[in-house]
Amino acid sequence: DQQVKQNSPSLSVQEGRISILNCDYTNSMFDYFLWYKKYPAEGPTFLISISSIKDKNEDGRFTVFLNKSAKHLSLHIVPSQPGDSAVYFCAARGLRGRDDKIIFGKGTRLHILP
Amino acid sequence: DAGVIQSPRHEVTEMGQEVTLRCKPISGHDYLFWYRQTMMRGLELLIYFNNNVPIDDSGMPEDRFSAKMPNASFSTLKIQPSEPRDSAVYFCASSPRSTGELFFGEGSRLTVL
């Protein structure tokens, strides 16, 4: 049973437009969410995170939105650039209590088209 | 400052052989995680340690897999005997307690023939 779901395996977006990647989770104990970016033959690298006490976090071209009632988060990239083509993983962690493990979704492959 | 270091980067072995993957976490990080990446399952958590103690190994596929962390600067993931379905990229990651951020190594690509 997947606790973190990324239902779109791939997404293609025109350069300069907005890329929106979505993620759903099932466990209400998660209180910290992260997005990772992965290029081929490299390890995932941290992109942006959000605590459950917030509903938005922005860092340059990247913004993460959290809707706790819907158990949904999204990553917005604007404007999209060719170097953004990669696999994006959504992840969730429970920092309170004993559940410290970080669970990842299956990833969404983003293609930025010229 | 060195990041998470994994070895070997690539391993090709024959079915039935023992495989040992190694990881050196970032100094000072309290947590160490082992993940496996496949096309079908994405990034699966296999096991994680807190202060060298295994906390949750529910993701370890079966008894053929074992992991140890004898000290704060070293961990191993062992597969014995290996099978073709174990072929995947295995990632080690470490994390400080104060944040939720994971720092990944470059991965060990395992091919079992």
PDB file of C-alpha atoms in Angstrom:
ATOM      1  CA  ASP A   1       0.000   0.000   0.000  1.00  0.00           C
ATOM      2  CA  GLN A   2       1.619   3.191  -1.187  1.00  0.00           C
ATOM      3  CA  GLN A   3       1.632   5.974   1.364  1.00  0.00           C
ATOM      4  CA  VAL A   4       3.005   8.553  -1.049  1.00  0.00           C
ATOM      5  CA  LYS A   5       1.591   8.592  -4.562  1.00  0.00           C
ATOM      6  CA  GLN A   6       2.696  10.359  -7.685  1.00  0.00           C
ATOM      7  CA  ASN A   7       0.080   9.387 -10.206  1.00  0.00           C
ATOM      8  CA  SER A   8       1.714  10.916 -13.271  1.00  0.00           C
ATOM      9  CA  PRO A   9       4.727   8.889 -14.425  1.00  0.00           C
ATOM     10  CA  SER A  10       5.711  11.614 -16.872  1.00  0.00           C
ATOM     11  CA  LEU A  11       4.959  15.199 -17.817  1.00  0.00           C
ATOM     12  CA  SER A  12       6.001  17.311 -20.803  1.00  0.00           C
ATOM     13  CA  VAL A  13       6.038  21.106 -20.577  1.00  0.00           C
ATOM     14  CA  GLN A  14       7.115  23.806 -22.988  1.00  0.00           C
ATOM     15  CA  GLU A  15      10.180  25.802 -21.974  1.00  0.00           C
ATOM     16  CA  GLY A  16       9.148  29.011 -20.240  1.00  0.00           C
ATOM     17  CA  ARG A  17       5.777  27.682 -19.113  1.00  0.00           C
ATOM     18  CA  ILE A  18       4.784  26.473 -15.665  1.00  0.00           C
ATOM     19  CA  SER A  19       5.427  22.866 -14.617  1.00  0.00           C
ATOM     20  CA  ILE A  20       3.114  21.458 -11.948  1.00  0.00           C
ATOM     21  CA  LEU A  21       3.955  18.150 -10.326  1.00  0.00           C
ATOM     22  CA  ASN A  22       1.457  16.564  -7.975  1.00  0.00           C
ATOM     23  CA  CYS A  23       1.703  14.256  -4.996  1.00  0.00           C
ATOM     24  CA  ASP A  24      -0.848  12.672  -2.660  1.00  0.00           C
ATOM     25  CA  TYR A  25      -0.261  11.016   0.700  1.00  0.00           C
ATOM     26  CA  THR A  26      -2.378   8.855   2.956  1.00  0.00           C
ATOM     27  CA  ASN A  27      -0.755   9.046   6.395  1.00  0.00           C
ATOM     28  CA  SER A  28      -1.867  12.035   8.456  1.00  0.00           C
ATOM     29  CA  MET A  29       1.159  11.535  10.755  1.00  0.00           C
ATOM     30  CA  PHE A  30       3.474  12.895   8.080  1.00  0.00           C
ATOM     31  CA  ASP A  31       4.472  16.404   9.048  1.00  0.00           C
ATOM     32  CA  TYR A  32       7.329  17.222   6.741  1.00  0.00           C
ATOM     33  CA  PHE A  33       7.358  16.966   2.968  1.00  0.00           C
ATOM     34  CA  LEU A  34      10.212  17.163   0.514  1.00  0.00           C
ATOM     35  CA  TRP A  35      10.826  17.235  -3.206  1.00  0.00           C
ATOM     36  CA  TYR A  36      13.908  15.681  -4.730  1.00  0.00           C
ATOM     37  CA  LYS A  37      15.273  15.930  -8.237  1.00  0.00           C
ATOM     38  CA  LYS A  38      17.204  13.137  -9.895  1.00  0.00           C
ATOM     39  CA  TYR A  39      19.340  13.134 -13.008  1.00  0.00           C
ATOM     40  CA  PRO A  40      20.398   9.835 -14.658  1.00  0.00           C
ATOM     41  CA  ALA A  41      23.331   8.069 -12.973  1.00  0.00           C
ATOM     42  CA  GLU A  42      23.225  10.431  -9.987  1.00  0.00           C
ATOM     43  CA  GLY A  43      21.697  10.286  -6.540  1.00  0.00           C
ATOM     44  CA  PRO A  44      18.569  12.324  -5.811  1.00  0.00           C
ATOM     45  CA  THR A  45      19.264  15.868  -4.647  1.00  0.00           C
ATOM     46  CA  PHE A  46      17.135  17.938  -2.330  1.00  0.00           C
ATOM     47  CA  LEU A  47      15.070  20.636  -3.986  1.00  0.00           C
ATOM     48  CA  ILE A  48      12.583  22.135  -1.563  1.00  0.00           C
ATOM     49  CA  SER A  49      10.608  21.178   1.521  1.00  0.00           C
ATOM     50  CA  ILE A  50       7.598  22.235   3.533  1.00  0.00           C
ATOM     51  CA  SER A  51       6.500  21.708   7.092  1.00  0.00           C
ATOM     52  CA  SER A  52       2.927  20.727   7.791  1.00  0.00           C
ATOM     53  CA  ILE A  53       2.379  23.967   9.677  1.00  0.00           C
ATOM     54  CA  LYS A  54       2.713  25.877   6.419  1.00  0.00           C
ATOM     55  CA  ASP A  55       0.747  25.834   3.208  1.00  0.00           C
ATOM     56  CA  LYS A  56       3.338  27.346   0.904  1.00  0.00           C
ATOM     57  CA  ASN A  57       7.093  27.570   0.597  1.00  0.00           C
ATOM     58  CA  GLU A  58       8.899  29.396  -2.169  1.00  0.00           C
ATOM     59  CA  ASP A  59      12.511  29.257  -3.300  1.00  0.00           C
ATOM     60  CA  GLY A  60      13.301  31.073  -6.504  1.00  0.00           C
ATOM     61  CA  ARG A  61      11.515  29.393  -9.406  1.00  0.00           C
ATOM     62  CA  PHE A  62      10.258  26.594  -7.157  1.00  0.00           C
ATOM     63  CA  THR A  63       7.149  26.739  -4.975  1.00  0.00           C
ATOM     64  CA  VAL A  64       5.605  23.914  -3.004  1.00  0.00           C
ATOM     65  CA  PHE A  65       1.965  24.055  -1.934  1.00  0.00           C
ATOM     66  CA  LEU A  66       0.482  21.875   0.790  1.00  0.00           C
ATOM     67  CA  ASN A  67      -3.226  21.145   1.230  1.00  0.00           C
ATOM     68  CA  LYS A  68      -3.454  19.146   4.451  1.00  0.00           C
ATOM     69  CA  SER A  69      -7.182  18.591   4.311  1.00  0.00           C
ATOM     70  CA  ALA A  70      -6.826  16.987   0.887  1.00  0.00           C
ATOM     71  CA  LYS A  71      -3.506  15.314   1.789  1.00  0.00           C
ATOM     72  CA  HIS A  72      -2.079  16.776  -1.386  1.00  0.00           C
ATOM     73  CA  LEU A  73       1.014  18.722  -2.302  1.00  0.00           C
ATOM     74  CA  SER A  74       2.281  20.148  -5.522  1.00  0.00           C
ATOM     75  CA  LEU A  75       5.531  21.528  -6.873  1.00  0.00           C
ATOM     76  CA  HIS A  76       5.380  24.485  -9.237  1.00  0.00           C
ATOM     77  CA  ILE A  77       8.334  25.400 -11.412  1.00  0.00           C
ATOM     78  CA  VAL A  78       8.082  28.697 -13.250  1.00  0.00           C
ATOM     79  CA  PRO A  79       9.458  29.440 -15.710  1.00  0.00           C
ATOM     80  CA  SER A  80      10.507  25.926 -16.728  1.00  0.00           C
ATOM     81  CA  GLN A  81      14.018  25.582 -18.105  1.00  0.00           C
ATOM     82  CA  PRO A  82      15.747  22.790 -20.088  1.00  0.00           C
ATOM     83  CA  GLY A  83      17.874  21.892 -17.054  1.00  0.00           C
ATOM     84  CA  ASP A  84      14.695  21.088 -15.144  1.00  0.00           C
ATOM     85  CA  SER A  85      14.274  17.903 -17.201  1.00  0.00           C
ATOM     86  CA  ALA A  86      14.727  15.164 -14.588  1.00  0.00           C
ATOM     87  CA  VAL A  87      12.780  12.755 -12.400  1.00  0.00           C
ATOM     88  CA  TYR A  88      11.092  14.442  -9.445  1.00  0.00           C
ATOM     89  CA  PHE A  89      10.354  12.512  -6.284  1.00  0.00           C
ATOM     90  CA  CYS A  90       7.910  13.575  -3.630  1.00  0.00           C
ATOM     91  CA  ALA A  91       8.714  12.379  -0.097  1.00  0.00           C
ATOM     92  CA  ALA A  92       7.091  12.507   3.321  1.00  0.00           C
ATOM     93  CA  ARG A  93       8.470  12.165   6.838  1.00  0.00           C
ATOM     94  CA  GLY A  94       7.047  12.133  10.352  1.00  0.00           C
ATOM     95  CA  LEU A  95       9.450  14.050  12.590  1.00  0.00           C
ATOM     96  CA  ARG A  96       7.239  13.739  15.649  1.00  0.00           C
ATOM     97  CA  GLY A  97       6.782  10.444  17.380  1.00  0.00           C
ATOM     98  CA  ARG A  98       8.629   7.313  16.410  1.00  0.00           C
ATOM     99  CA  ASP A  99       7.992   7.295  12.682  1.00  0.00           C
ATOM    100  CA  ASP A 100      11.099   9.009  11.308  1.00  0.00           C
ATOM    101  CA  LYS A 101      11.330   7.124   8.085  1.00  0.00           C
ATOM    102  CA  ILE A 102      11.112   9.004   4.801  1.00  0.00           C
ATOM    103  CA  ILE A 103       8.765   7.513   2.231  1.00  0.00           C
ATOM    104  CA  PHE A 104       9.103   8.373  -1.443  1.00  0.00           C
ATOM    105  CA  GLY A 105       6.653   8.306  -4.313  1.00  0.00           C
ATOM    106  CA  LYS A 106       7.525   6.532  -7.551  1.00  0.00           C
ATOM    107  CA  GLY A 107       8.573   9.748  -9.239  1.00  0.00           C
ATOM    108  CA  THR A 108       7.447  11.851 -12.180  1.00  0.00           C
ATOM    109  CA  ARG A 109       9.707  12.291 -15.194  1.00  0.00           C
ATOM    110  CA  LEU A 110       9.578  15.903 -16.364  1.00  0.00           C
ATOM    111  CA  HIS A 111      10.497  16.736 -19.970  1.00  0.00           C
ATOM    112  CA  ILE A 112      11.010  20.381 -20.812  1.00  0.00           C
ATOM    113  CA  LEU A 113      10.409  20.874 -24.526  1.00  0.00           C
ATOM    114  CA  PRO A 114      12.333  23.533 -26.483  1.00  0.00           C
TER     115      PRO A 114
ATOM    116  CA  ASP B   1      32.929  18.546   2.947  1.00  0.00           C
ATOM    117  CA  ALA B   2      32.473  15.072   1.481  1.00  0.00           C
ATOM    118  CA  GLY B   3      28.962  13.887   0.916  1.00  0.00           C
ATOM    119  CA  VAL B   4      27.636  10.365   1.363  1.00  0.00           C
ATOM    120  CA  ILE B   5      30.096   7.927  -0.160  1.00  0.00           C
ATOM    121  CA  GLN B   6      28.988   4.609  -1.602  1.00  0.00           C
ATOM    122  CA  SER B   7      30.981   1.743  -3.042  1.00  0.00           C
ATOM    123  CA  PRO B   8      31.117   0.061  -5.416  1.00  0.00           C
ATOM    124  CA  ARG B   9      29.479   2.298  -8.024  1.00  0.00           C
ATOM    125  CA  HIS B  10      28.830  -0.689 -10.242  1.00  0.00           C
ATOM    126  CA  GLU B  11      28.717  -4.380  -9.446  1.00  0.00           C
ATOM    127  CA  VAL B  12      28.057  -7.228 -11.850  1.00  0.00           C
ATOM    128  CA  THR B  13      27.808 -10.652 -10.319  1.00  0.00           C
ATOM    129  CA  GLU B  14      26.364 -14.059 -10.954  1.00  0.00           C
ATOM    130  CA  MET B  15      23.280 -15.476  -9.324  1.00  0.00           C
ATOM    131  CA  GLY B  16      24.082 -17.101  -5.996  1.00  0.00           C
ATOM    132  CA  GLN B  17      27.059 -14.904  -5.191  1.00  0.00           C
ATOM    133  CA  GLU B  18      27.283 -12.717  -2.120  1.00  0.00           C
ATOM    134  CA  VAL B  19      27.089  -8.965  -2.667  1.00  0.00           C
ATOM    135  CA  THR B  20      28.215  -6.331  -0.158  1.00  0.00           C
ATOM    136  CA  LEU B  21      27.421  -2.667  -0.669  1.00  0.00           C
ATOM    137  CA  ARG B  22      29.107  -0.061   1.489  1.00  0.00           C
ATOM    138  CA  CYS B  23      28.206   3.404   2.698  1.00  0.00           C
ATOM    139  CA  LYS B  24      29.951   6.177   4.581  1.00  0.00           C
ATOM    140  CA  PRO B  25      27.415   8.761   5.809  1.00  0.00           C
ATOM    141  CA  ILE B  26      28.052  12.449   6.342  1.00  0.00           C
ATOM    142  CA  SER B  27      29.819  13.023   9.639  1.00  0.00           C
ATOM    143  CA  GLY B  28      27.463  14.092  12.407  1.00  0.00           C
ATOM    144  CA  HIS B  29      24.297  12.768  10.803  1.00  0.00           C
ATOM    145  CA  ASP B  30      22.159  10.697  13.147  1.00  0.00           C
ATOM    146  CA  TYR B  31      20.186   8.776  10.560  1.00  0.00           C
ATOM    147  CA  LEU B  32      21.203   6.422   7.789  1.00  0.00           C
ATOM    148  CA  PHE B  33      18.815   5.011   5.193  1.00  0.00           C
ATOM    149  CA  TRP B  34      19.152   2.321   2.531  1.00  0.00           C
ATOM    150  CA  TYR B  35      16.879   2.633  -0.515  1.00  0.00           C
ATOM    151  CA  ARG B  36      16.493   0.556  -3.661  1.00  0.00           C
ATOM    152  CA  GLN B  37      15.398   2.102  -6.941  1.00  0.00           C
ATOM    153  CA  THR B  38      13.650   0.089  -9.646  1.00  0.00           C
ATOM    154  CA  MET B  39      11.434   1.098 -12.540  1.00  0.00           C
ATOM    155  CA  MET B  40       8.440  -0.682 -11.071  1.00  0.00           C
ATOM    156  CA  ARG B  41       8.670   0.448  -7.462  1.00  0.00           C
ATOM    157  CA  GLY B  42      10.554   3.730  -7.592  1.00  0.00           C
ATOM    158  CA  LEU B  43      12.561   4.473  -4.439  1.00  0.00           C
ATOM    159  CA  GLU B  44      11.809   1.792  -1.833  1.00  0.00           C
ATOM    160  CA  LEU B  45      12.996   2.171   1.741  1.00  0.00           C
ATOM    161  CA  LEU B  46      14.754  -1.014   2.811  1.00  0.00           C
ATOM    162  CA  ILE B  47      15.996  -0.158   6.311  1.00  0.00           C
ATOM    163  CA  TYR B  48      17.022   2.815   8.399  1.00  0.00           C
ATOM    164  CA  PHE B  49      19.268   3.345  11.408  1.00  0.00           C
ATOM    165  CA  ASN B  50      19.221   5.961  14.140  1.00  0.00           C
ATOM    166  CA  ASN B  51      22.503   6.374  16.025  1.00  0.00           C
ATOM    167  CA  ASN B  52      23.730   3.074  14.536  1.00  0.00           C
ATOM    168  CA  VAL B  53      20.675   1.144  15.760  1.00  0.00           C
ATOM    169  CA  PRO B  54      18.324  -0.419  13.174  1.00  0.00           C
ATOM    170  CA  ILE B  55      14.907   1.122  13.696  1.00  0.00           C
ATOM    171  CA  ASP B  56      12.766  -0.228  10.889  1.00  0.00           C
ATOM    172  CA  ASP B  57      13.738  -3.059   8.551  1.00  0.00           C
ATOM    173  CA  SER B  58      10.226  -3.829   7.348  1.00  0.00           C
ATOM    174  CA  GLY B  59      11.236  -2.912   3.812  1.00  0.00           C
ATOM    175  CA  MET B  60      13.935  -5.555   3.556  1.00  0.00           C
ATOM    176  CA  PRO B  61      12.613  -7.948   0.912  1.00  0.00           C
ATOM    177  CA  GLU B  62      13.569 -11.219   2.554  1.00  0.00           C
ATOM    178  CA  ASP B  63      16.130 -12.968   4.705  1.00  0.00           C
ATOM    179  CA  ARG B  64      18.691 -12.850   1.935  1.00  0.00           C
ATOM    180  CA  PHE B  65      19.112  -9.163   2.723  1.00  0.00           C
ATOM    181  CA  SER B  66      20.889  -7.903   5.814  1.00  0.00           C
ATOM    182  CA  ALA B  67      22.283  -4.542   6.886  1.00  0.00           C
ATOM    183  CA  LYS B  68      24.667  -3.478   9.611  1.00  0.00           C
ATOM    184  CA  MET B  69      26.000  -0.258  11.015  1.00  0.00           C
ATOM    185  CA  PRO B  70      28.938  -1.120  13.276  1.00  0.00           C
ATOM    186  CA  ASN B  71      29.799   2.531  13.891  1.00  0.00           C
ATOM    187  CA  ALA B  72      28.657   6.042  13.024  1.00  0.00           C
ATOM    188  CA  SER B  73      30.771   6.238   9.889  1.00  0.00           C
ATOM    189  CA  PHE B  74      30.071   2.961   8.120  1.00  0.00           C
ATOM    190  CA  SER B  75      27.204   0.760   7.017  1.00  0.00           C
ATOM    191  CA  THR B  76      26.873  -2.303   4.812  1.00  0.00           C
ATOM    192  CA  LEU B  77      24.013  -3.873   2.914  1.00  0.00           C
ATOM    193  CA  LYS B  78      24.571  -7.530   2.126  1.00  0.00           C
ATOM    194  CA  ILE B  79      22.679  -9.837  -0.214  1.00  0.00           C
ATOM    195  CA  GLN B  80      23.380 -13.536   0.109  1.00  0.00           C
ATOM    196  CA  PRO B  81      22.662 -15.342  -2.139  1.00  0.00           C
ATOM    197  CA  SER B  82      21.945 -12.786  -4.835  1.00  0.00           C
ATOM    198  CA  GLU B  83      19.248 -13.304  -7.483  1.00  0.00           C
ATOM    199  CA  PRO B  84      18.581 -11.585 -10.839  1.00  0.00           C
ATOM    200  CA  ARG B  85      15.528  -9.813  -9.392  1.00  0.00           C
ATOM    201  CA  ASP B  86      17.847  -8.007  -6.972  1.00  0.00           C
ATOM    202  CA  SER B  87      19.237  -6.012  -9.900  1.00  0.00           C
ATOM    203  CA  ALA B  88      18.619  -2.351  -9.101  1.00  0.00           C
ATOM    204  CA  VAL B  89      20.340   0.828  -7.989  1.00  0.00           C
ATOM    205  CA  TYR B  90      20.889   0.867  -4.239  1.00  0.00           C
ATOM    206  CA  PHE B  91      21.132   4.253  -2.556  1.00  0.00           C
ATOM    207  CA  CYS B  92      22.415   5.145   0.864  1.00  0.00           C
ATOM    208  CA  ALA B  93      21.348   8.432   2.433  1.00  0.00           C
ATOM    209  CA  SER B  94      22.019  10.182   5.722  1.00  0.00           C
ATOM    210  CA  SER B  95      20.125  12.847   7.607  1.00  0.00           C
ATOM    211  CA  PRO B  96      20.587  15.077  10.627  1.00  0.00           C
ATOM    212  CA  ARG B  97      17.888  14.846  13.275  1.00  0.00           C
ATOM    213  CA  SER B  98      17.120  18.531  13.169  1.00  0.00           C
ATOM    214  CA  THR B  99      15.789  18.603   9.638  1.00  0.00           C
ATOM    215  CA  GLY B 100      13.975  16.197   7.404  1.00  0.00           C
ATOM    216  CA  GLU B 101      16.452  16.530   4.576  1.00  0.00           C
ATOM    217  CA  LEU B 102      18.155  13.438   3.222  1.00  0.00           C
ATOM    218  CA  PHE B 103      21.543  13.552   1.562  1.00  0.00           C
ATOM    219  CA  PHE B 104      22.021  10.763  -0.960  1.00  0.00           C
ATOM    220  CA  GLY B 105      25.088   9.012  -2.235  1.00  0.00           C
ATOM    221  CA  GLU B 106      25.547   8.430  -5.939  1.00  0.00           C
ATOM    222  CA  GLY B 107      24.224   4.896  -5.693  1.00  0.00           C
ATOM    223  CA  SER B 108      25.510   1.391  -6.365  1.00  0.00           C
ATOM    224  CA  ARG B 109      24.192  -0.164  -9.557  1.00  0.00           C
ATOM    225  CA  LEU B 110      23.880  -3.918  -9.059  1.00  0.00           C
ATOM    226  CA  THR B 111      23.402  -6.361 -11.910  1.00  0.00           C
ATOM    227  CA  VAL B 112      22.881 -10.009 -11.054  1.00  0.00           C
ATOM    228  CA  LEU B 113      23.192 -12.318 -14.054  1.00  0.00           C
TER     229      LEU B 113
END
